[in-house]
Short mmCIF file of C-alpha atoms and ligand atoms in Angstrom, two decimals:
data_model
loop_
_atom_site.label_atom_id
_atom_site.label_comp_id
_atom_site.label_asym_id
_atom_site.label_seq_id
_atom_site.Cartn_x
_atom_site.Cartn_y
_atom_site.Cartn_z
CA MET A 1 172.73 97.11 37.06
CA ASP A 2 173.93 95.77 33.76
CA ASP A 3 173.13 97.54 30.45
CA LYS A 4 170.38 95.53 29.50
CA PRO A 5 167.07 97.48 28.89
CA ALA A 6 164.62 97.11 31.76
CA ILE A 7 161.59 97.06 29.46
CA ARG A 8 161.82 96.56 25.91
CA ILE A 9 158.44 96.41 23.91
CA ARG A 10 158.59 95.62 19.92
CA ASP A 11 155.82 96.28 17.59
CA LEU A 12 152.90 95.70 20.12
CA HIS A 13 149.60 95.18 18.82
CA LYS A 14 146.38 94.70 20.74
CA ARG A 15 142.98 94.19 19.89
CA PHE A 16 139.55 93.87 21.82
CA GLY A 17 137.41 91.97 19.30
CA ASP A 18 137.14 94.33 16.58
CA LEU A 19 138.70 97.15 18.25
CA GLU A 20 142.50 97.40 17.62
CA VAL A 21 143.74 99.55 20.61
CA LEU A 22 147.52 99.19 20.05
CA LYS A 23 148.73 99.36 16.51
CA GLY A 24 152.48 98.62 16.58
CA VAL A 25 154.18 100.27 19.53
CA SER A 26 157.80 99.97 20.12
CA LEU A 27 159.43 101.38 23.49
CA THR A 28 162.64 100.98 25.61
CA ALA A 29 163.11 101.78 28.88
CA HIS A 30 166.80 101.75 30.34
CA PRO A 31 167.37 101.46 33.92
CA GLY A 32 166.75 104.85 35.57
CA ASP A 33 164.44 105.93 32.79
CA VAL A 34 161.26 107.76 33.94
CA ILE A 35 158.98 107.69 30.87
CA ALA A 36 155.73 109.58 30.93
CA ILE A 37 153.11 108.32 28.66
CA ILE A 38 150.59 110.85 27.85
CA GLY A 39 147.49 111.00 25.43
CA GLY A 40 143.80 111.35 25.18
CA SER A 41 141.12 108.92 26.77
CA GLY A 42 140.77 105.76 25.15
CA SER A 43 144.37 106.13 23.20
CA GLY A 44 145.55 102.85 24.61
CA LYS A 45 147.72 104.14 27.57
CA SER A 46 146.58 101.80 30.16
CA THR A 47 146.60 98.89 27.66
CA LEU A 48 150.04 99.29 26.76
CA LEU A 49 151.05 99.43 30.46
CA ARG A 50 148.98 96.35 31.68
CA CYS A 51 150.53 94.29 28.68
CA ILE A 52 154.09 94.91 30.28
CA ASN A 53 152.99 92.87 33.12
CA MET A 54 150.66 90.47 30.99
CA LEU A 55 147.30 91.73 32.76
CA GLU A 56 146.39 91.89 28.96
CA HIS A 57 147.86 89.52 26.53
CA PRO A 58 149.07 91.14 23.34
CA THR A 59 147.80 90.04 20.00
CA SER A 60 151.30 90.31 18.72
CA GLY A 61 154.69 92.10 19.24
CA GLN A 62 157.41 90.95 21.80
CA ILE A 63 158.12 92.07 25.40
CA ALA A 64 161.17 91.46 27.19
CA ILE A 65 161.89 92.56 30.85
CA GLN A 66 165.45 92.89 31.63
CA GLY A 67 166.52 90.73 28.50
CA GLU A 68 164.09 87.94 29.01
CA GLY A 69 161.38 87.84 26.85
CA TYR A 70 157.57 86.55 27.60
CA ARG A 71 157.38 82.98 26.19
CA MET A 72 154.12 83.30 24.23
CA ARG A 73 152.06 80.80 22.34
CA PRO A 74 149.00 81.25 20.09
CA ALA A 75 145.74 81.63 22.09
CA ARG A 76 142.64 79.81 20.98
CA GLY A 77 140.64 82.85 20.12
CA GLY A 78 143.51 84.31 18.22
CA GLY A 79 146.37 86.46 19.47
CA LEU A 80 149.00 85.27 22.20
CA GLU A 81 148.94 84.03 25.50
CA PRO A 82 151.63 83.29 27.80
CA ALA A 83 152.92 79.77 27.43
CA ASP A 84 154.80 79.59 30.90
CA ARG A 85 152.68 80.95 33.79
CA LYS A 86 155.58 80.65 36.24
CA GLN A 87 157.57 82.80 34.25
CA VAL A 88 154.67 85.36 34.11
CA GLN A 89 154.54 85.22 37.84
CA ARG A 90 158.11 85.52 38.29
CA ILE A 91 158.54 88.50 36.06
CA ARG A 92 155.50 90.21 37.77
CA ALA A 93 156.92 89.97 41.00
CA GLN A 94 159.81 92.01 39.80
CA LEU A 95 157.47 94.68 38.05
CA GLY A 96 155.52 96.92 40.84
CA MET A 97 152.09 98.31 39.40
CA VAL A 98 150.24 101.15 41.09
CA PHE A 99 146.76 101.33 39.88
CA GLN A 100 144.35 104.30 39.86
CA ASN A 101 142.05 103.09 42.28
CA PHE A 102 144.79 101.70 45.03
CA ASN A 103 143.50 98.50 45.07
CA LEU A 104 144.68 97.70 48.51
CA TRP A 105 143.18 94.52 50.19
CA PRO A 106 140.88 95.84 52.54
CA HIS A 107 140.88 92.78 54.78
CA ARG A 108 144.65 93.20 55.79
CA THR A 109 146.29 95.98 57.62
CA VAL A 110 148.59 98.63 55.79
CA LEU A 111 151.50 96.72 57.20
CA GLU A 112 150.11 93.15 55.93
CA ASN A 113 149.26 94.63 52.55
CA VAL A 114 152.93 95.63 52.22
CA THR A 115 154.49 92.29 53.57
CA GLU A 116 152.12 90.28 51.45
CA ALA A 117 154.24 89.76 48.39
CA PRO A 118 157.49 89.72 50.27
CA ILE A 119 156.45 86.72 52.63
CA HIS A 120 153.93 85.02 50.10
CA VAL A 121 155.38 85.32 46.88
CA LEU A 122 159.07 85.86 47.33
CA GLY A 123 159.15 83.44 50.41
CA GLN A 124 161.01 86.14 52.70
CA PRO A 125 161.17 85.43 56.39
CA ARG A 126 158.35 87.26 57.99
CA ALA A 127 160.79 89.27 60.26
CA GLN A 128 162.78 90.58 57.31
CA ALA A 129 159.76 91.39 55.49
CA ILE A 130 158.09 93.09 58.51
CA ASP A 131 161.68 95.33 58.73
CA ARG A 132 161.74 96.28 55.15
CA ALA A 133 157.78 97.10 55.20
CA ARG A 134 158.60 99.49 57.92
CA GLN A 135 161.17 101.11 56.19
CA VAL A 136 159.24 101.63 52.95
CA LEU A 137 156.30 102.70 54.82
CA ALA A 138 158.33 105.67 56.88
CA ARG A 139 159.43 106.30 53.14
CA VAL A 140 156.12 107.10 51.92
CA GLY A 141 155.09 109.03 55.55
CA LEU A 142 153.00 106.06 56.64
CA ALA A 143 155.06 104.76 59.55
CA GLU A 144 152.21 105.52 61.98
CA LYS A 145 149.57 103.93 59.64
CA ALA A 146 151.20 100.57 59.80
CA ASP A 147 148.40 98.71 61.74
CA THR A 148 145.52 100.45 60.40
CA HIS A 149 143.20 99.00 57.89
CA PRO A 150 143.14 100.86 54.51
CA ILE A 151 139.43 101.99 54.95
CA HIS A 152 140.70 104.13 57.58
CA LEU A 153 143.10 106.08 55.20
CA SER A 154 142.55 109.06 52.90
CA GLY A 155 142.75 108.60 49.39
CA GLY A 156 146.14 110.03 49.32
CA GLN A 157 147.68 107.67 51.78
CA GLN A 158 146.13 104.61 50.45
CA GLN A 159 147.92 105.42 47.30
CA ARG A 160 150.92 106.04 49.15
CA ALA A 161 150.45 102.54 50.92
CA ALA A 162 149.83 100.99 47.64
CA ILE A 163 153.39 102.39 46.49
CA ALA A 164 155.00 101.12 49.61
CA ARG A 165 153.44 97.75 48.66
CA VAL A 166 155.22 97.89 45.43
CA LEU A 167 158.63 99.12 46.94
CA ALA A 168 158.42 96.36 49.42
CA VAL A 169 159.82 93.97 46.83
CA ASP A 170 162.58 96.39 45.64
CA PRO A 171 161.03 96.26 41.82
CA LEU A 172 163.16 96.47 38.78
CA ALA A 173 160.76 98.90 37.35
CA MET A 174 157.42 100.65 38.59
CA LEU A 175 154.40 100.84 36.42
CA PHE A 176 151.77 103.59 37.30
CA ASP A 177 148.48 104.00 35.59
CA GLU A 178 147.19 107.46 36.30
CA PRO A 179 148.04 107.21 40.17
CA THR A 180 146.38 110.51 40.95
CA SER A 181 143.41 110.63 38.88
CA ALA A 182 141.15 109.21 41.64
CA LEU A 183 142.24 111.68 44.35
CA ASP A 184 140.71 114.77 45.38
CA PRO A 185 143.00 117.63 43.96
CA GLU A 186 144.30 118.51 47.80
CA LEU A 187 145.93 114.93 48.22
CA VAL A 188 147.69 114.89 44.58
CA GLY A 189 150.36 116.50 45.76
CA GLU A 190 151.48 114.23 48.48
CA VAL A 191 151.46 111.23 45.90
CA LEU A 192 153.15 113.06 43.40
CA GLY A 193 155.77 114.24 45.87
CA VAL A 194 156.48 110.66 46.90
CA ILE A 195 156.74 109.41 43.10
CA ARG A 196 159.21 112.50 42.38
CA ASP A 197 161.44 111.25 45.15
CA LEU A 198 161.54 107.86 43.60
CA ALA A 199 162.17 109.03 40.51
CA ARG A 200 165.05 111.23 41.57
CA GLU A 201 166.36 108.17 43.46
CA GLY A 202 166.91 106.61 40.00
CA ARG A 203 164.06 104.28 40.09
CA THR A 204 162.95 102.96 36.50
CA MET A 205 159.37 103.91 35.85
CA ILE A 206 156.82 103.92 33.20
CA LEU A 207 154.04 106.32 34.36
CA VAL A 208 150.61 107.06 32.75
CA THR A 209 149.70 110.61 33.77
CA HIS A 210 147.44 113.46 33.16
CA GLU A 211 149.57 115.73 35.17
CA MET A 212 151.53 117.43 32.42
CA ALA A 213 153.40 119.79 34.70
CA PHE A 214 154.50 116.85 36.76
CA ALA A 215 155.62 114.58 33.86
CA ARG A 216 157.50 117.63 32.41
CA ASP A 217 159.14 117.78 35.80
CA VAL A 218 160.00 114.16 36.59
CA ALA A 219 160.08 112.43 32.99
CA ASN A 220 163.62 112.20 31.07
CA ARG A 221 161.29 110.97 28.15
CA VAL A 222 157.80 111.46 27.13
CA ILE A 223 155.77 109.55 24.90
CA TYR A 224 152.45 110.67 23.13
CA LEU A 225 150.21 107.91 22.32
CA ARG A 226 147.32 108.72 19.95
CA ASP A 227 144.99 106.47 18.75
CA GLY A 228 147.17 103.19 19.58
CA ARG A 229 150.33 104.58 18.02
CA ILE A 230 153.39 106.56 19.40
CA GLU A 231 152.92 109.87 17.57
CA GLU A 232 155.62 111.79 19.19
CA GLU A 233 158.23 110.98 21.72
CA GLY A 234 161.30 112.94 23.16
CA THR A 235 162.46 114.73 25.94
CA PRO A 236 159.94 116.71 28.12
CA GLU A 237 161.57 119.77 26.82
CA GLN A 238 160.82 119.06 22.97
CA LEU A 239 157.24 117.70 23.65
CA PHE A 240 156.15 120.20 25.60
CA GLY A 241 158.34 123.22 24.53
CA ASP A 242 158.15 122.50 20.70
CA PRO A 243 155.70 119.81 19.88
CA GLN A 244 155.66 118.61 16.18
CA SER A 245 152.21 116.98 15.82
CA PRO A 246 149.27 119.18 15.47
CA HIS A 247 147.30 116.77 17.62
CA LEU A 248 149.90 116.99 20.31
CA LYS A 249 149.65 120.65 19.95
CA GLN A 250 146.00 120.53 20.74
CA PHE A 251 146.31 118.00 23.33
CA ILE A 252 148.86 120.26 25.13
CA ARG A 253 146.63 123.37 24.78
CA SER A 254 143.41 121.36 26.11
CA VAL A 255 145.10 119.74 29.12
CA MET A 256 147.32 122.43 30.55
CA MET B 1 134.96 91.40 73.50
CA ARG B 2 134.38 94.63 75.16
CA ASN B 3 132.83 96.20 72.23
CA ILE B 4 130.03 93.36 72.50
CA LEU B 5 129.37 93.54 76.21
CA THR B 6 129.29 97.40 76.83
CA PRO B 7 126.21 97.74 74.39
CA MET B 8 124.45 95.21 76.87
CA MET B 9 124.71 97.50 79.42
CA MET B 10 122.55 100.18 77.97
CA PRO B 11 119.15 100.95 80.07
CA HIS B 12 116.80 99.46 77.84
CA ARG B 13 119.02 96.15 77.72
CA LEU B 14 119.13 96.05 81.63
CA ILE B 15 115.29 96.56 81.71
CA MET B 16 114.40 93.88 79.23
CA ALA B 17 117.14 91.51 81.33
CA ALA B 18 115.03 92.43 84.24
CA LEU B 19 111.82 91.48 82.85
CA ALA B 20 113.09 88.26 81.46
CA LEU B 21 114.39 87.30 84.97
CA ALA B 22 111.07 88.24 86.53
CA GLY B 23 109.34 85.95 84.30
CA LEU B 24 111.74 83.15 84.69
CA THR B 25 111.34 83.45 88.53
CA ALA B 26 107.54 83.24 88.04
CA MET B 27 107.83 80.25 85.73
CA ALA B 28 110.09 78.62 88.37
CA LEU B 29 107.88 79.31 91.04
CA THR B 30 104.31 78.63 89.39
CA MET B 31 105.09 75.63 87.18
CA GLN B 32 105.88 72.10 87.51
CA TRP B 33 109.59 71.42 86.97
CA ASP B 34 110.07 68.05 88.85
CA TRP B 35 110.52 66.02 86.06
CA LEU B 36 113.73 67.98 84.99
CA PRO B 37 116.44 66.35 87.04
CA ALA B 38 115.68 62.93 86.13
CA ASN B 39 115.77 63.80 82.57
CA LEU B 40 118.77 65.90 82.52
CA PRO B 41 120.86 63.16 81.07
CA ARG B 42 118.46 62.68 78.07
CA LEU B 43 118.31 66.11 77.64
CA TRP B 44 121.93 66.59 77.47
CA ASP B 45 122.23 63.85 74.84
CA GLY B 46 119.52 65.35 72.87
CA LEU B 47 121.50 68.51 73.05
CA LEU B 48 124.72 67.03 71.96
CA MET B 49 122.64 65.38 68.83
CA THR B 50 121.29 68.63 67.83
CA LEU B 51 124.68 70.60 68.13
CA ALA B 52 126.37 67.67 66.20
CA MET B 53 123.73 67.90 63.41
CA LEU B 54 124.20 71.93 63.45
CA ALA B 55 128.04 71.90 63.44
CA GLY B 56 128.34 68.69 61.16
CA SER B 57 126.12 70.11 58.67
CA VAL B 58 127.30 73.62 58.69
CA VAL B 59 131.14 72.65 58.27
CA VAL B 60 130.53 69.89 55.60
CA GLY B 61 127.97 71.72 53.93
CA PHE B 62 130.13 74.96 53.69
CA ALA B 63 133.00 72.86 52.37
CA LEU B 64 130.69 71.49 49.69
CA ALA B 65 129.26 75.07 49.04
CA LEU B 66 132.79 76.27 47.96
CA PRO B 67 133.06 74.16 44.87
CA LEU B 68 129.33 74.67 44.03
CA ALA B 69 129.92 78.53 44.16
CA LEU B 70 133.25 78.41 42.46
CA PHE B 71 131.89 76.09 39.31
CA GLN B 72 128.93 78.62 38.82
CA VAL B 73 131.44 81.41 38.89
CA MET B 74 134.32 79.91 36.73
CA GLY B 75 133.64 76.40 36.07
CA PRO B 76 133.51 74.74 32.47
CA ALA B 77 129.91 75.08 31.12
CA PRO B 78 128.82 71.34 32.38
CA LEU B 79 129.94 71.74 35.83
CA ARG B 80 128.56 75.37 35.98
CA TRP B 81 125.09 74.11 34.88
CA LEU B 82 125.16 70.91 37.08
CA SER B 83 125.98 73.10 40.37
CA LEU B 84 123.36 75.47 39.31
CA GLY B 85 120.64 72.92 38.98
CA PHE B 86 121.66 71.33 42.22
CA CYS B 87 121.32 74.46 43.96
CA THR B 88 118.05 75.36 42.42
CA VAL B 89 116.41 72.03 43.03
CA ILE B 90 117.58 71.86 46.75
CA ARG B 91 116.52 75.25 47.35
CA GLY B 92 113.34 75.10 45.37
CA THR B 93 112.12 71.87 47.71
CA PRO B 94 111.08 71.40 51.13
CA LEU B 95 113.86 70.25 53.56
CA LEU B 96 111.30 67.98 54.88
CA LEU B 97 110.63 66.30 51.70
CA GLN B 98 114.51 65.58 50.96
CA LEU B 99 114.60 64.28 54.45
CA TRP B 100 112.22 61.62 53.90
CA LEU B 101 113.66 60.92 50.39
CA PHE B 102 116.87 60.26 51.84
CA TYR B 103 115.46 58.35 54.67
CA PHE B 104 112.87 56.33 53.32
CA GLY B 105 114.08 56.22 49.82
CA LEU B 106 117.82 55.82 50.07
CA GLY B 107 117.65 53.94 53.28
CA ALA B 108 115.29 51.41 51.79
CA LEU B 109 117.26 51.15 48.63
CA PHE B 110 120.62 50.51 50.59
CA ALA B 111 118.93 47.75 52.29
CA GLN B 112 118.17 45.84 49.19
CA PHE B 113 122.02 45.46 48.32
CA PRO B 114 123.85 42.77 50.05
CA GLU B 115 127.12 44.30 49.49
CA ILE B 116 126.11 47.25 51.39
CA ARG B 117 124.62 45.26 54.11
CA ASP B 118 127.60 43.16 54.68
CA SER B 119 129.97 46.21 54.61
CA TRP B 120 131.50 48.16 57.28
CA ALA B 121 129.10 51.18 56.73
CA TRP B 122 125.75 48.98 57.31
CA PRO B 123 125.72 49.62 61.02
CA TYR B 124 125.62 53.30 60.40
CA LEU B 125 123.50 53.20 57.50
CA ARG B 126 120.74 51.25 59.37
CA GLN B 127 120.70 54.17 61.72
CA ALA B 128 118.53 57.31 61.05
CA TRP B 129 121.09 60.11 61.67
CA PRO B 130 123.23 59.69 58.75
CA TYR B 131 120.35 60.61 56.77
CA GLY B 132 119.31 63.42 58.71
CA PHE B 133 122.88 64.65 58.67
CA LEU B 134 123.04 64.05 54.85
CA ALA B 135 119.77 66.06 54.26
CA LEU B 136 120.83 68.77 56.46
CA THR B 137 124.26 69.26 54.73
CA VAL B 138 122.85 69.02 51.41
CA SER B 139 120.66 71.85 52.10
CA PHE B 140 123.07 73.96 53.94
CA ALA B 141 125.47 73.53 50.76
CA ALA B 142 122.81 74.55 48.51
CA TYR B 143 122.10 77.72 50.07
CA GLN B 144 125.50 78.67 50.94
CA GLY B 145 126.56 77.68 47.28
CA GLU B 146 124.25 80.46 46.38
CA VAL B 147 125.32 83.08 48.93
CA MET B 148 129.10 82.32 48.15
CA ARG B 149 128.61 82.71 44.42
CA GLY B 150 127.47 86.12 45.04
CA ALA B 151 130.03 86.71 47.56
CA PHE B 152 132.94 85.65 44.95
CA THR B 153 131.72 87.85 42.40
CA GLY B 154 131.17 90.82 44.80
CA VAL B 155 134.89 91.03 45.19
CA PRO B 156 136.32 94.07 43.52
CA HIS B 157 138.19 92.89 40.17
CA GLY B 158 140.90 95.43 41.17
CA GLU B 159 141.94 93.57 44.53
CA LEU B 160 142.38 90.31 42.34
CA GLU B 161 144.19 92.14 40.01
CA ALA B 162 146.64 93.85 42.06
CA ALA B 163 147.25 90.37 43.73
CA ARG B 164 148.05 88.86 40.21
CA ALA B 165 150.08 91.80 39.72
CA VAL B 166 152.58 91.06 42.66
CA GLY B 167 153.23 87.62 40.83
CA MET B 168 150.52 85.62 42.96
CA SER B 169 149.70 82.32 41.42
CA PRO B 170 145.93 81.53 40.74
CA TRP B 171 145.78 79.32 44.03
CA LEU B 172 147.57 82.16 46.00
CA VAL B 173 145.16 84.66 44.79
CA PHE B 174 142.29 82.64 45.81
CA ARG B 175 143.74 81.59 49.21
CA ARG B 176 145.17 85.25 50.27
CA VAL B 177 142.57 87.39 48.64
CA TRP B 178 139.55 86.13 46.91
CA PHE B 179 138.34 83.74 49.41
CA PRO B 180 138.98 85.61 52.51
CA ARG B 181 137.41 88.53 50.86
CA ALA B 182 134.21 86.55 49.69
CA LEU B 183 134.12 85.13 53.09
CA HIS B 184 134.02 88.30 54.89
CA ARG B 185 131.42 89.73 52.53
CA ALA B 186 129.26 86.53 53.01
CA LEU B 187 129.56 86.47 56.99
CA PRO B 188 126.44 88.52 57.84
CA THR B 189 124.37 86.34 55.70
CA LEU B 190 126.22 83.38 56.70
CA ALA B 191 125.50 84.21 60.38
CA GLY B 192 121.72 84.41 59.68
CA GLU B 193 122.04 80.83 57.84
CA ILE B 194 123.59 79.07 60.73
CA ILE B 195 120.60 80.23 62.75
CA LEU B 196 117.85 79.21 60.17
CA GLN B 197 120.00 75.94 60.13
CA LEU B 198 119.89 75.74 63.83
CA LYS B 199 115.99 76.07 63.54
CA SER B 200 115.71 73.23 60.70
CA THR B 201 117.52 70.59 62.77
CA PRO B 202 114.28 69.63 64.72
CA LEU B 203 113.08 68.19 61.60
CA VAL B 204 115.17 65.24 61.95
CA ALA B 205 113.12 64.34 64.74
CA THR B 206 110.54 63.30 62.18
CA ILE B 207 112.74 60.27 60.81
CA THR B 208 113.39 59.00 64.53
CA VAL B 209 116.70 60.81 65.29
CA THR B 210 116.64 61.84 68.92
CA ASP B 211 117.85 65.45 69.11
CA LEU B 212 116.82 67.84 71.72
CA TYR B 213 113.21 68.36 70.09
CA ALA B 214 112.58 64.60 70.09
CA VAL B 215 113.58 64.33 73.73
CA ILE B 216 111.36 67.13 74.62
CA THR B 217 108.57 65.51 72.78
CA ARG B 218 109.09 62.08 74.55
CA ILE B 219 109.15 64.00 77.81
CA ARG B 220 105.87 65.62 77.16
CA GLN B 221 104.42 62.51 75.97
CA THR B 222 105.41 60.82 79.47
CA THR B 223 104.76 63.73 81.85
CA LEU B 224 101.41 64.69 80.14
CA LEU B 225 102.95 68.44 80.75
CA THR B 226 101.86 70.89 77.85
CA TYR B 227 103.99 73.87 78.31
CA GLU B 228 106.90 73.41 80.75
CA PRO B 229 109.07 71.07 78.29
CA LEU B 230 108.53 73.37 75.42
CA LEU B 231 109.46 76.49 77.40
CA LEU B 232 112.71 74.71 78.17
CA LEU B 233 113.18 73.93 74.39
CA VAL B 234 112.30 77.83 73.62
CA ALA B 235 115.11 78.72 76.11
CA VAL B 236 117.82 76.30 74.95
CA TYR B 237 117.09 77.43 71.15
CA LEU B 238 117.34 81.12 72.24
CA CYS B 239 120.49 80.60 74.12
CA LEU B 240 121.91 78.88 71.11
CA SER B 241 121.02 81.61 68.76
CA GLY B 242 122.44 84.17 71.02
CA ILE B 243 125.75 82.60 71.37
CA LEU B 244 125.91 81.96 67.63
CA ILE B 245 125.09 85.71 66.92
CA LEU B 246 127.44 87.21 69.29
CA ALA B 247 130.19 84.69 68.17
CA LEU B 248 129.80 85.61 64.43
CA ARG B 249 129.60 89.30 65.10
CA TRP B 250 132.69 89.26 66.94
CA LEU B 251 134.19 87.39 63.83
CA GLU B 252 132.79 90.12 61.22
CA ASN B 253 133.91 93.03 63.66
CA ARG B 254 137.66 91.61 63.58
CA VAL B 255 138.25 93.31 60.03
CA PRO B 256 136.87 96.51 59.41
CA THR B 257 135.99 96.93 55.80
CA GLN B 258 133.47 98.57 53.55
CA ARG B 259 131.43 95.99 51.82
N1 LIG C 1 139.01 94.70 28.38
C1 LIG C 1 138.75 95.38 27.38
N2 LIG C 1 137.74 94.97 26.60
C2 LIG C 1 137.42 95.77 25.52
N3 LIG C 1 137.66 96.88 25.11
C3 LIG C 1 138.86 97.52 25.91
C4 LIG C 1 139.00 96.82 27.34
N4 LIG C 1 140.27 97.53 27.72
C5 LIG C 1 140.11 98.63 27.15
N5 LIG C 1 139.25 98.66 26.19
C6 LIG C 1 139.13 99.71 25.14
O1 LIG C 1 140.51 100.08 24.54
C7 LIG C 1 140.61 101.29 24.45
C8 LIG C 1 141.71 101.76 24.91
O2 LIG C 1 141.66 101.61 26.44
P1 LIG C 1 142.48 102.15 27.31
O3 LIG C 1 142.11 101.95 28.69
O4 LIG C 1 144.17 101.58 27.08
O5 LIG C 1 142.80 103.63 27.18
P2 LIG C 1 143.30 105.03 28.10
O6 LIG C 1 144.49 105.68 27.14
O7 LIG C 1 144.27 104.17 29.23
O8 LIG C 1 142.28 105.88 28.33
P3 LIG C 1 141.87 106.44 29.72
O9 LIG C 1 142.64 107.93 29.75
O10 LIG C 1 140.73 106.98 29.71
O11 LIG C 1 142.40 105.69 30.77
C9 LIG C 1 139.21 102.13 24.84
O12 LIG C 1 138.49 102.22 23.94
C10 LIG C 1 138.66 101.08 25.67
O13 LIG C 1 137.03 101.06 25.59
MG1 LIG C 2 143.50 104.37 31.32
#
């Protein structure tokens, strides 16, 4: 890989009507970085993550994926909107997003969920896509479930299938939005295990999580978001071992 | 297919089938059926007309229902109101009235224009079936437009977002996720509506289209029999409904999903 940052965000602002949710966030993820974003409810973590693949349109600021900045233009109601939809689609195909609620497509089998983007977005030959899908399903421990429909899977299995769906396109970076928050406690471990393996393998990822022990374990950088701003960032040792901000101290105390 | 056939072998079903068989035998033995062989060709034509009316109006009506539904879900305001107005008016008035308006109103109007009378379309437009087909289609489109509107809005937002997040274009999202999901959600309702549509087709007999019902009526007039032709009609409609129900249920069961 070249040394261009995988994801670079500069001075990102986002408002919903009168509510300013992000108030100037800058962040750079280099290839291989695992960045954990922590913070209280409503601090803007999901919004930040969703701006990276343009599921939310920033009000101002720049976002570049592997050196390529989104081309934006002023939107009608104020703020910005993508000027080039094709570019957004192309960049999205390189970013894998894993949602809190899995969001698998229930009318397709697990295998079809995984081959959907490679075949229909990337235009890969079907046989090749199926090969690759079986590989990634095996990686997340779902080889046997390939031909099942998602409804027959447990929450943990569904989330692992969603991770496989993202891995199938060999993404430049993976975005996780609280991937274990919707799971029963006994199913959290299997999903975290898969994510940990991917992190160890050198995948670039940005991870919104409430699992502090996990963030401390896998992340090489932690960002504490509060009220739309990065209040503190550093290595897990710095943030969890020696937090500076009183809010962060309190936050860590409340969730640990 | 097995999962449809096995439940039919349950004891209560078998008893009901036996009863039906006994009833049929009694009918065959005690009632008068000698008119049947000679009328078979006409009955067959009538059945074909009924099926053509049903299939044609369902297929074309559904194709029209999609834009009607989509305009209401995400169209620009004028189209949204237009679709909503269309669906409301058609659903709020009797099909019989629409049928007559099309046949007597539109038919008479067309006849006044020499351009139309001289055109290639006139040999069709002077017949009754195009108006029957039009009325049935418009009605089906309006009802299905409403059903599909609900189905489209009912597809969980996250599934569409996941599709966008993997880089699908809006059209691909529609074709691969939104539409198939909405269709599947709508299938049970759709099945019922197709049965209802089948039972609406006899109305076209009132504008001289010779569907199965019209043929039966004529047979009753010529043979002066009251019950036998009607019983045949009942049997045919029941069979058609049954086949439709089984076919649609099979379609539904192909995708297990919570709705
Ligand atoms: N589409 C939207 N329209 C209006 N307000 C929104 C929208 N999305 C998010 N918000 C608001 O923006 C704020 C930040 O939301 P966001 O989801 O980014 O927080 P979060 O840090 O992910 O919180 P949580 O931990 O609860 O997931 C919240 O106050 C939320 O109500
Ligand atoms: Mg969130």
